[in-house]
CSV table of C-alpha atoms in Angstrom, one decimal:
chain,number,residue,atom,x,y,z
A,1,UNK,CA,22.6,-12.3,-12.4
A,2,UNK,CA,22.6,-10.2,-8.9
A,3,UNK,CA,19.8,-8.1,-10.5
A,4,UNK,CA,17.7,-11.4,-10.6
A,5,UNK,CA,18.2,-12.2,-7.3
A,6,UNK,CA,17.1,-9.1,-5.8
A,7,UNK,CA,13.6,-10.0,-5.0
A,8,UNK,CA,12.1,-6.5,-4.9
A,9,UNK,CA,11.4,-5.3,-8.4
A,10,UNK,CA,9.8,-8.8,-9.4
A,11,UNK,CA,8.2,-8.9,-6.1
A,12,UNK,CA,5.7,-6.4,-7.1
A,13,UNK,CA,4.4,-8.3,-10.1
A,14,UNK,CA,4.2,-11.3,-8.2
A,15,UNK,CA,2.1,-10.3,-5.5
A,16,UNK,CA,-0.2,-8.4,-8.0
A,17,UNK,CA,-0.7,-11.8,-9.4
A,18,UNK,CA,-1.2,-13.4,-6.3
A,19,UNK,CA,-3.4,-11.0,-4.9
A,20,UNK,CA,-5.4,-11.3,-7.9
A,21,UNK,CA,-5.9,-14.7,-7.6
A,22,UNK,CA,-7.1,-14.5,-4.2
A,23,UNK,CA,-9.4,-12.0,-5.0
A,24,UNK,CA,-10.5,-14.4,-7.8
A,25,UNK,CA,-11.3,-17.4,-5.8
A,26,UNK,CA,-12.3,-15.4,-2.4
A,27,UNK,CA,-14.7,-13.1,-4.5
A,28,UNK,CA,-16.0,-16.2,-6.7
A,29,UNK,CA,-16.8,-18.0,-3.7
A,30,UNK,CA,-18.7,-15.2,-1.4
A,31,UNK,CA,-20.8,-13.8,-4.5
A,32,UNK,CA,-21.7,-17.3,-5.4
A,33,UNK,CA,-23.3,-17.6,-2.1
A,34,UNK,CA,-24.6,-14.7,-2.3
A,35,UNK,CA,-26.1,-15.1,-6.0
A,36,UNK,CA,-27.4,-18.5,-4.4
A,37,UNK,CA,-29.7,-16.8,-1.7
A,38,UNK,CA,-30.9,-14.0,-3.8
A,39,UNK,CA,-32.3,-15.9,-6.6
A,40,UNK,CA,-35.9,-16.7,-7.1
A,41,UNK,CA,-36.9,-20.0,-5.4
A,42,UNK,CA,-35.7,-23.2,-7.2
A,43,UNK,CA,-32.4,-25.1,-7.4
A,44,UNK,CA,-31.8,-24.5,-10.9
A,45,UNK,CA,-32.7,-20.6,-10.7
A,46,UNK,CA,-30.6,-20.4,-7.7
A,47,UNK,CA,-27.6,-22.3,-9.4
A,48,UNK,CA,-27.9,-20.1,-12.7
A,49,UNK,CA,-28.2,-16.9,-10.1
A,50,UNK,CA,-25.2,-18.0,-8.4
A,51,UNK,CA,-23.3,-18.0,-11.5
A,52,UNK,CA,-24.4,-14.8,-12.8
A,53,UNK,CA,-23.5,-12.9,-9.7
A,54,UNK,CA,-19.9,-14.5,-9.8
A,55,UNK,CA,-19.7,-13.5,-13.6
A,56,UNK,CA,-20.9,-9.8,-12.6
A,57,UNK,CA,-19.4,-8.9,-9.8
A,58,UNK,CA,-16.1,-11.0,-9.3
A,59,UNK,CA,-13.8,-9.2,-11.9
A,60,UNK,CA,-14.3,-5.8,-9.8
A,61,UNK,CA,-13.3,-7.5,-6.6
A,62,UNK,CA,-10.4,-9.1,-8.0
A,63,UNK,CA,-8.9,-6.1,-9.7
A,64,UNK,CA,-9.5,-4.2,-6.4
A,65,UNK,CA,-7.3,-6.9,-4.7
A,66,UNK,CA,-4.7,-7.0,-7.3
A,67,UNK,CA,-4.7,-3.3,-7.2
A,68,UNK,CA,-4.4,-3.1,-3.4
A,69,UNK,CA,-1.3,-5.8,-3.7
A,70,UNK,CA,0.8,-4.0,-6.3
A,71,UNK,CA,0.1,-0.8,-4.5
A,72,UNK,CA,1.3,-2.4,-1.1
A,73,UNK,CA,4.5,-4.0,-2.7
A,74,UNK,CA,5.3,-0.7,-4.5
A,75,UNK,CA,5.5,1.3,-1.5
A,76,UNK,CA,7.2,-1.5,0.3
A,77,UNK,CA,9.8,-1.6,-2.0
A,78,UNK,CA,10.5,2.2,-2.0
A,79,UNK,CA,10.8,2.0,2.0
A,80,UNK,CA,13.5,-0.9,1.4
A,81,UNK,CA,15.1,1.1,-0.9
A,82,UNK,CA,15.2,4.3,1.1
A,83,UNK,CA,15.8,2.8,4.5
A,84,UNK,CA,18.1,0.2,3.1
A,85,UNK,CA,16.9,-2.5,5.5
A,86,UNK,CA,13.5,-4.8,6.3
A,87,UNK,CA,11.6,-5.0,9.4
A,88,UNK,CA,7.7,-4.8,10.3
A,89,UNK,CA,7.8,-1.1,9.9
A,90,UNK,CA,7.9,-1.2,6.4
A,91,UNK,CA,4.6,-3.4,6.4
A,92,UNK,CA,3.1,-1.2,8.8
A,93,UNK,CA,4.0,2.3,6.7
A,94,UNK,CA,3.0,0.5,3.5
A,95,UNK,CA,-0.5,-0.7,4.7
A,96,UNK,CA,-1.0,2.8,5.9
A,97,UNK,CA,0.3,4.6,2.5
A,98,UNK,CA,-1.6,2.2,0.3
A,99,UNK,CA,-5.2,2.8,2.1
A,100,UNK,CA,-4.5,6.2,1.7
A,101,UNK,CA,-3.5,6.2,-1.8
A,102,UNK,CA,-6.0,4.0,-3.0
A,103,UNK,CA,-9.2,6.5,-1.4
A,104,UNK,CA,-7.2,9.4,-2.5
A,105,UNK,CA,-10.2,10.3,-5.3
A,106,UNK,CA,-12.5,10.7,-1.9
A,107,UNK,CA,-11.1,13.5,0.0
A,108,UNK,CA,-8.6,14.2,2.7
A,109,UNK,CA,-10.9,12.8,5.3
A,110,UNK,CA,-11.4,9.4,3.5
A,111,UNK,CA,-7.6,9.0,2.8
A,112,UNK,CA,-7.1,9.6,6.4
A,113,UNK,CA,-9.6,6.8,7.5
A,114,UNK,CA,-8.4,4.5,5.2
A,115,UNK,CA,-4.9,4.9,6.2
A,116,UNK,CA,-5.8,4.4,9.5
A,117,UNK,CA,-7.4,1.3,8.8
A,118,UNK,CA,-4.4,-0.1,6.5
A,119,UNK,CA,-2.2,0.6,9.8
A,120,UNK,CA,-4.5,-1.1,12.1
A,121,UNK,CA,-4.6,-4.3,9.5
A,122,UNK,CA,-0.9,-4.4,9.0
A,123,UNK,CA,-0.4,-3.7,12.2
A,124,UNK,CA,-2.4,-6.9,13.5
A,125,UNK,CA,-1.0,-9.0,10.6
A,126,UNK,CA,2.6,-8.3,12.0
A,127,UNK,CA,1.7,-8.8,15.6
A,128,UNK,CA,0.4,-12.3,14.8
A,129,UNK,CA,3.3,-13.3,12.8
A,130,UNK,CA,5.5,-11.8,15.8
A,131,UNK,CA,3.5,-13.7,18.1
A,132,UNK,CA,4.3,-17.0,16.3
A,133,UNK,CA,8.0,-16.3,15.9
A,134,UNK,CA,8.1,-15.4,19.6
A,135,UNK,CA,6.4,-18.5,20.5
A,136,UNK,CA,8.4,-20.6,18.3
A,137,UNK,CA,11.9,-18.9,19.5
A,138,UNK,CA,10.9,-19.6,23.2
A,139,UNK,CA,9.8,-23.0,22.9
A,140,UNK,CA,12.3,-24.6,20.9
A,141,UNK,CA,15.1,-22.9,22.8
A,142,UNK,CA,17.6,-26.0,22.9
A,143,UNK,CA,16.4,-27.5,19.2
A,144,UNK,CA,16.6,-23.9,17.8
A,145,UNK,CA,20.1,-23.5,19.0
A,146,UNK,CA,21.2,-27.0,17.7
A,147,UNK,CA,19.7,-26.1,14.2
A,148,UNK,CA,21.6,-22.9,14.3
A,149,UNK,CA,24.7,-24.8,15.4
A,150,UNK,CA,24.0,-27.0,12.7
A,151,UNK,CA,23.5,-23.9,10.1
A,152,UNK,CA,26.7,-22.5,11.1
A,153,UNK,CA,28.6,-25.9,10.7
A,154,UNK,CA,27.1,-26.5,7.5
A,155,UNK,CA,27.9,-22.7,5.9
A,156,UNK,CA,31.5,-24.2,6.1
A,157,UNK,CA,33.4,-20.9,7.1
A,158,UNK,CA,37.5,-21.0,7.5
A,159,UNK,CA,37.6,-19.2,10.9
A,160,UNK,CA,34.4,-20.4,12.0
A,161,UNK,CA,35.4,-24.3,11.5
A,162,UNK,CA,38.9,-23.5,12.7
A,163,UNK,CA,37.3,-22.2,16.0
A,164,UNK,CA,34.9,-24.9,16.0
A,165,UNK,CA,38.0,-27.5,15.3
A,166,UNK,CA,39.9,-25.4,18.3
A,167,UNK,CA,37.1,-26.2,20.6
A,168,UNK,CA,36.8,-29.7,19.8
A,169,UNK,CA,40.5,-30.2,20.3
A,170,UNK,CA,40.4,-28.2,23.5
A,171,UNK,CA,37.7,-30.5,24.8
A,172,UNK,CA,39.3,-33.5,23.9
A,173,UNK,CA,42.6,-32.7,25.3
A,174,UNK,CA,40.5,-31.4,28.7
A,175,UNK,CA,38.8,-35.1,28.7
A,176,UNK,CA,42.5,-36.3,28.4
A,177,UNK,CA,44.1,-34.2,30.8
A,178,UNK,CA,41.0,-35.6,33.5
A,179,UNK,CA,41.7,-39.1,32.6
A,180,UNK,CA,45.3,-38.9,33.5
A,181,UNK,CA,44.7,-36.7,36.6
A,182,UNK,CA,42.5,-39.3,38.0
A,183,UNK,CA,44.8,-42.6,36.7
A,184,UNK,CA,47.4,-40.2,38.7
A,185,UNK,CA,45.4,-40.3,41.8
A,186,UNK,CA,44.5,-43.7,42.0
A,187,UNK,CA,48.3,-44.7,41.5
A,188,UNK,CA,49.3,-42.3,44.2
A,189,UNK,CA,47.0,-43.9,46.7
A,190,UNK,CA,48.0,-47.3,45.6
A,191,UNK,CA,51.5,-46.4,46.0
A,192,UNK,CA,51.1,-44.7,49.6
A,193,UNK,CA,51.1,-47.8,51.9
A,194,UNK,CA,54.3,-49.0,50.0
A,195,UNK,CA,56.4,-46.1,50.8
A,196,UNK,CA,55.6,-45.7,54.3
A,197,UNK,CA,56.6,-49.2,55.0
A,198,UNK,CA,59.8,-49.1,52.9
A,199,UNK,CA,61.2,-45.8,54.2
A,200,UNK,CA,61.6,-45.9,58.1
A,201,UNK,CA,61.9,-42.1,58.6
A,202,UNK,CA,58.8,-39.7,58.2
A,203,UNK,CA,60.6,-36.9,57.1
A,204,UNK,CA,62.1,-38.6,53.9
A,205,UNK,CA,58.7,-39.4,53.3
A,206,UNK,CA,57.4,-35.9,53.8
A,207,UNK,CA,60.6,-34.4,51.7
A,208,UNK,CA,59.9,-37.3,48.7
A,209,UNK,CA,56.3,-36.0,48.2
A,210,UNK,CA,57.0,-32.1,47.3
A,211,UNK,CA,59.5,-33.5,44.9
A,212,UNK,CA,56.9,-35.9,43.0
A,213,UNK,CA,54.3,-33.1,43.3
A,214,UNK,CA,57.1,-31.0,41.1
A,215,UNK,CA,57.3,-33.9,38.9
A,216,UNK,CA,53.7,-34.2,38.4
A,217,UNK,CA,53.2,-30.5,37.7
A,218,UNK,CA,55.9,-30.5,34.9
A,219,UNK,CA,54.3,-33.4,33.2
A,220,UNK,CA,50.8,-32.1,33.7
A,221,UNK,CA,52.5,-28.8,31.8
A,222,UNK,CA,53.9,-31.2,29.0
A,223,UNK,CA,50.7,-33.1,28.4
A,224,UNK,CA,48.8,-29.4,28.2
B,1,UNK,CA,-85.1,55.2,-18.5
B,2,UNK,CA,-84.7,51.8,-18.9
B,3,UNK,CA,-81.1,52.1,-18.7
B,4,UNK,CA,-80.8,54.1,-15.7
B,5,UNK,CA,-83.3,51.8,-13.8
B,6,UNK,CA,-81.0,48.9,-14.7
B,7,UNK,CA,-77.7,50.9,-13.3
B,8,UNK,CA,-79.2,51.6,-10.4
B,9,UNK,CA,-80.3,48.1,-9.8
B,10,UNK,CA,-76.7,46.7,-10.5
B,11,UNK,CA,-75.3,49.6,-8.1
B,12,UNK,CA,-77.6,48.6,-5.3
B,13,UNK,CA,-77.0,44.9,-5.1
B,14,UNK,CA,-73.2,45.6,-5.7
B,15,UNK,CA,-73.6,47.6,-2.2
B,16,UNK,CA,-75.3,44.9,-0.7
B,17,UNK,CA,-73.0,41.8,-1.5
B,18,UNK,CA,-69.8,43.8,0.1
B,19,UNK,CA,-71.5,44.3,3.7
B,20,UNK,CA,-72.6,40.8,3.3
B,21,UNK,CA,-69.3,39.3,2.8
B,22,UNK,CA,-67.4,41.4,5.5
B,23,UNK,CA,-69.9,40.2,7.8
B,24,UNK,CA,-68.8,36.8,7.2
B,25,UNK,CA,-65.5,37.6,7.6
B,26,UNK,CA,-65.7,39.3,11.0
B,27,UNK,CA,-68.0,36.2,11.9
B,28,UNK,CA,-65.1,33.7,11.5
B,29,UNK,CA,-62.4,35.7,13.2
B,30,UNK,CA,-64.7,35.9,15.8
B,31,UNK,CA,-65.0,32.4,15.8
B,32,UNK,CA,-61.0,31.7,15.6
B,33,UNK,CA,-60.0,33.8,18.9
B,34,UNK,CA,-63.5,33.4,20.9
B,35,UNK,CA,-62.1,32.3,24.6
B,36,UNK,CA,-64.2,29.5,24.4
B,37,UNK,CA,-62.4,27.6,21.8
B,38,UNK,CA,-59.3,28.5,23.7
B,39,UNK,CA,-60.6,26.9,27.0
B,40,UNK,CA,-61.5,23.7,25.1
B,41,UNK,CA,-57.9,23.2,23.8
B,42,UNK,CA,-56.2,23.5,27.5
B,43,UNK,CA,-59.1,21.0,28.4
B,44,UNK,CA,-57.9,18.9,26.1
B,45,UNK,CA,-54.1,19.4,26.7
B,46,UNK,CA,-55.4,18.7,30.6
B,47,UNK,CA,-56.6,15.4,29.4
B,48,UNK,CA,-53.8,14.1,27.3
B,49,UNK,CA,-51.2,14.9,30.7
B,50,UNK,CA,-53.9,12.9,32.7
B,51,UNK,CA,-53.8,10.0,30.5
B,52,UNK,CA,-49.9,10.3,30.0
B,53,UNK,CA,-49.9,9.8,33.7
B,54,UNK,CA,-52.2,7.2,33.9
B,55,UNK,CA,-50.1,5.0,31.5
B,56,UNK,CA,-46.7,5.6,33.5
B,57,UNK,CA,-48.4,4.0,36.9
B,58,UNK,CA,-49.7,0.8,35.0
B,59,UNK,CA,-47.3,-1.5,33.8
B,60,UNK,CA,-47.3,-2.8,29.8
B,61,UNK,CA,-44.8,-5.8,30.6
B,62,UNK,CA,-46.5,-8.9,29.8
B,63,UNK,CA,-44.5,-10.9,28.6
B,64,UNK,CA,-44.1,-14.5,30.0
B,65,UNK,CA,-40.7,-15.5,32.1
B,66,UNK,CA,-39.9,-17.7,29.5
B,67,UNK,CA,-39.3,-15.0,26.9
B,68,UNK,CA,-37.3,-13.1,29.1
B,69,UNK,CA,-34.7,-16.2,30.2
B,70,UNK,CA,-34.5,-16.6,26.5
B,71,UNK,CA,-33.7,-12.9,26.0
B,72,UNK,CA,-31.3,-12.8,29.0
B,73,UNK,CA,-29.5,-15.9,27.6
B,74,UNK,CA,-29.0,-14.4,23.9
B,75,UNK,CA,-27.6,-11.0,25.5
B,76,UNK,CA,-24.9,-13.1,27.5
B,77,UNK,CA,-23.9,-15.3,24.8
B,78,UNK,CA,-23.2,-12.3,22.7
B,79,UNK,CA,-21.7,-10.4,25.4
B,80,UNK,CA,-19.1,-13.3,26.1
B,81,UNK,CA,-18.5,-13.4,22.2
B,82,UNK,CA,-17.7,-9.8,22.0
B,83,UNK,CA,-15.5,-9.9,25.2
B,84,UNK,CA,-13.7,-13.1,23.4
B,85,UNK,CA,-13.2,-11.0,20.4
B,86,UNK,CA,-12.0,-8.3,22.3
B,87,UNK,CA,-9.3,-10.3,24.3
B,88,UNK,CA,-8.3,-11.7,20.9
B,89,UNK,CA,-7.4,-8.3,19.7
B,90,UNK,CA,-5.8,-6.8,22.6
B,91,UNK,CA,-3.4,-10.0,22.5
B,92,UNK,CA,-2.4,-9.1,19.1
B,93,UNK,CA,-2.4,-5.3,19.8
B,94,UNK,CA,-0.2,-6.5,23.0
B,95,UNK,CA,2.0,-8.7,20.8
B,96,UNK,CA,2.9,-5.9,18.1
B,97,UNK,CA,3.6,-3.2,20.8
B,98,UNK,CA,6.2,-5.5,22.2
B,99,UNK,CA,7.6,-6.2,19.0
B,100,UNK,CA,7.8,-2.8,17.8
B,101,UNK,CA,8.9,-0.9,21.2
B,102,UNK,CA,10.2,-3.1,23.6
B,103,UNK,CA,14.5,-2.9,23.9
B,104,UNK,CA,14.3,-6.5,24.0
B,105,UNK,CA,12.2,-7.6,21.3
B,106,UNK,CA,14.3,-9.1,18.3
B,107,UNK,CA,13.4,-6.1,16.0
B,108,UNK,CA,15.2,-3.8,18.0
B,109,UNK,CA,18.1,-5.9,18.8
B,110,UNK,CA,18.3,-6.4,14.8
B,111,UNK,CA,18.0,-2.7,14.3
B,112,UNK,CA,20.2,-1.8,16.8
B,113,UNK,CA,22.8,-4.5,15.7
B,114,UNK,CA,22.6,-3.4,12.1
B,115,UNK,CA,22.9,0.1,12.6
B,116,UNK,CA,26.6,-0.4,14.6
B,117,UNK,CA,27.5,-3.3,11.6
B,118,UNK,CA,26.8,-0.4,8.9
B,119,UNK,CA,28.5,2.3,10.9
B,120,UNK,CA,31.8,0.1,11.2
B,121,UNK,CA,34.8,1.1,8.7
B,122,UNK,CA,35.7,-2.3,8.7
B,123,UNK,CA,32.6,-3.7,7.2
B,124,UNK,CA,32.3,-0.8,4.7
B,125,UNK,CA,35.8,-1.5,3.7
B,126,UNK,CA,35.0,-5.2,3.5
B,127,UNK,CA,31.5,-5.3,1.4
B,128,UNK,CA,30.9,-1.8,0.1
B,129,UNK,CA,29.5,1.4,1.4
B,130,UNK,CA,25.9,1.4,0.9
B,131,UNK,CA,24.7,-1.5,3.0
B,132,UNK,CA,21.1,-3.2,3.2
B,133,UNK,CA,20.3,-5.5,5.6
B,134,UNK,CA,17.3,-7.9,5.9
B,135,UNK,CA,16.6,-11.2,7.7
B,136,UNK,CA,15.9,-14.6,6.2
B,137,UNK,CA,14.0,-15.0,2.4
B,138,UNK,CA,10.3,-16.5,2.6
B,139,UNK,CA,8.6,-18.0,-0.5
B,140,UNK,CA,7.4,-14.7,-1.5
B,141,UNK,CA,10.7,-12.6,-1.3
B,142,UNK,CA,10.0,-10.4,1.7
B,143,UNK,CA,12.9,-10.7,4.0
B,144,UNK,CA,12.0,-9.5,7.1
B,145,UNK,CA,11.7,-12.1,9.5
B,146,UNK,CA,15.0,-12.3,11.3
B,147,UNK,CA,16.1,-15.7,12.8
B,148,UNK,CA,16.3,-16.2,16.4
B,149,UNK,CA,16.2,-18.0,19.5
B,150,UNK,CA,15.9,-17.4,23.2
B,151,UNK,CA,17.0,-19.7,25.6
B,152,UNK,CA,18.3,-19.3,29.3
B,153,UNK,CA,21.9,-20.0,31.0
B,154,UNK,CA,23.2,-19.2,34.3
B,155,UNK,CA,20.0,-17.8,35.3
B,156,UNK,CA,19.8,-14.9,32.3
B,157,UNK,CA,17.9,-14.8,29.6
B,158,UNK,CA,20.0,-14.8,25.8
B,159,UNK,CA,19.1,-14.4,22.3
B,160,UNK,CA,21.2,-15.7,19.3
B,161,UNK,CA,20.2,-14.1,16.1
B,162,UNK,CA,21.2,-14.4,12.5
B,163,UNK,CA,20.5,-12.1,9.9
B,164,UNK,CA,22.5,-11.0,6.4
B,165,UNK,CA,24.0,-7.6,5.2
B,166,UNK,CA,24.7,-7.1,1.3
B,167,UNK,CA,26.9,-3.9,0.3
B,168,UNK,CA,27.9,-3.2,-3.3
B,169,UNK,CA,30.9,-5.7,-3.4
B,170,UNK,CA,29.9,-8.5,-1.1
B,171,UNK,CA,27.6,-10.4,1.0
B,172,UNK,CA,28.1,-11.4,4.7
B,173,UNK,CA,26.2,-13.3,7.6
B,174,UNK,CA,26.1,-11.4,11.1
B,175,UNK,CA,26.0,-13.6,13.8
B,176,UNK,CA,24.9,-12.4,17.3
B,177,UNK,CA,24.1,-13.4,21.0
B,178,UNK,CA,22.7,-10.6,23.6
B,179,UNK,CA,22.5,-11.2,26.9
B,180,UNK,CA,21.5,-9.0,29.9
B,181,UNK,CA,24.2,-7.9,32.0
B,182,UNK,CA,24.5,-7.3,35.6
B,183,UNK,CA,23.2,-3.6,35.3
B,184,UNK,CA,19.8,-4.8,33.4
B,185,UNK,CA,21.1,-3.5,30.3
B,186,UNK,CA,21.5,-5.4,27.2
B,187,UNK,CA,24.7,-6.3,25.8
B,188,UNK,CA,26.5,-8.4,23.3
B,189,UNK,CA,27.9,-11.9,23.9
B,190,UNK,CA,29.7,-11.8,20.7
B,191,UNK,CA,28.7,-9.9,17.4
B,192,UNK,CA,30.6,-11.2,14.2
B,193,UNK,CA,30.5,-10.2,10.7
B,194,UNK,CA,31.4,-13.4,8.3
B,195,UNK,CA,32.1,-12.4,4.5
B,196,UNK,CA,30.0,-14.9,1.9
B,197,UNK,CA,32.4,-14.6,-0.6
B,198,UNK,CA,36.1,-14.1,-1.5
B,199,UNK,CA,37.5,-13.5,1.0
B,200,UNK,CA,35.9,-15.6,3.2
B,201,UNK,CA,37.2,-13.7,6.6
B,202,UNK,CA,35.0,-13.0,9.8
B,203,UNK,CA,35.2,-9.8,11.1
B,204,UNK,CA,34.7,-9.4,15.0
B,205,UNK,CA,33.0,-6.3,16.2
B,206,UNK,CA,32.2,-7.5,19.8
B,207,UNK,CA,33.8,-10.9,21.4
B,208,UNK,CA,32.7,-10.6,25.1
B,209,UNK,CA,32.6,-14.6,25.7
B,210,UNK,CA,35.9,-14.2,28.2
B,211,UNK,CA,33.7,-12.2,30.5
B,212,UNK,CA,31.2,-15.2,31.0
B,213,UNK,CA,29.9,-15.9,34.6
B,214,UNK,CA,32.0,-19.3,35.2
B,215,UNK,CA,30.1,-21.7,37.2
B,216,UNK,CA,32.9,-23.2,39.3
B,217,UNK,CA,33.4,-27.1,38.5
B,218,UNK,CA,32.9,-29.1,41.4
B,219,UNK,CA,35.4,-31.9,40.2
B,220,UNK,CA,38.2,-30.0,40.0
B,221,UNK,CA,40.3,-28.7,42.9
B,222,UNK,CA,41.8,-25.3,43.5
B,223,UNK,CA,45.0,-26.2,41.5
B,224,UNK,CA,43.1,-26.6,38.7
B,225,UNK,CA,41.8,-23.2,37.9
B,226,UNK,CA,43.4,-23.0,34.7
B,227,UNK,CA,41.2,-25.5,33.2
B,228,UNK,CA,38.0,-23.7,34.4
B,229,UNK,CA,39.3,-21.0,31.6
B,230,UNK,CA,39.5,-23.5,29.4
B,231,UNK,CA,36.0,-24.9,29.8
B,232,UNK,CA,34.9,-21.3,28.9
B,233,UNK,CA,35.6,-22.0,25.6
B,234,UNK,CA,32.9,-24.8,25.2
B,235,UNK,CA,30.1,-21.9,25.8
B,236,UNK,CA,30.7,-20.1,22.6
């Protein structure tokens, strides 16, 4: 079960098949157009020319694509196994290695050229992917943050949930404390003229106020 | 007597033939090396030089102005297309270089965090020693895209990121948030490793949320300083 979840060995076969399919479709389209253009004049001859060209040349093109995909995936899996991580460098090195390996029969110089071209192509592909990811990350900052928070909550981890619950409780308590403070302030303002009327001496009033503030502090401590 | 006469005749004819041929060859050689022919050749050369000079002085461009305008327009269009292509290529290369070589790119933050996670003994004990790191799994099984989002808080850029690590015994999710410190270096606001299976615990490698720069709340007075500390817990 754990072996089946590992994508790497199975991915070689899948990538080979996908590349073969891409080669078949793309090659069929291009070879049909080329055969149609190069056929003798006449609509029926054009159609037959296209079909003939597709039949003759598309298998070779599809085979080339399949070999490229298989080699690329193999080298990529070797890189993942060796480096124990997956990032853009794996793809770039795999592209260069694939170009070099597939041009090995033509000599060292052709190998170097093909490796360089493979490296450039994969670098551009990774650059395009990175640019798109960066645009998405910066554009949808708030939404992405919310989505990440949602993902965190959906994962339902015990301590994470506990911390989230703690934060929620703390927020609720904070709001309750703030409400109590506002109510107390309103009450204090309401009662001030009453006290001034009732008590004649100002000294008694000044002495009373600190005691009230101390009592209020104790109440705050109990509430918190 | 007749035989002798015939032999003498042959010998005489032979002697006559040789001088004749020799004279012809001599005449041909003399004609080949004669100064007259040499002067004629040099004269022809001089003539060709004069002709080329005549051609240089006279312009041969007799195309109408309409064709010139059409050709220049075509050249300008092609140049514009070429410049557009080069621009797109430069943008792509700029993106790839920034992604791979900038210290603030998601790829490099992921690499640093992964190195730190892999080298921590608690994580090694929890999930097993050869630890492999990867990002989100795409449809085709490639897992190199690391989920990240960047935003700004208190005027400083932050980046939140999530990736996965897998060892022999267990699998974990790494949550991190990085920000730029006062000295301009990147630091972690927090770095957690959450185990996926039993025992579902969280290993805290770094937690700097207490050192967040606190914006002073205007509503609370000085006597409510504690509440500001409590409000920090909301900003995790």
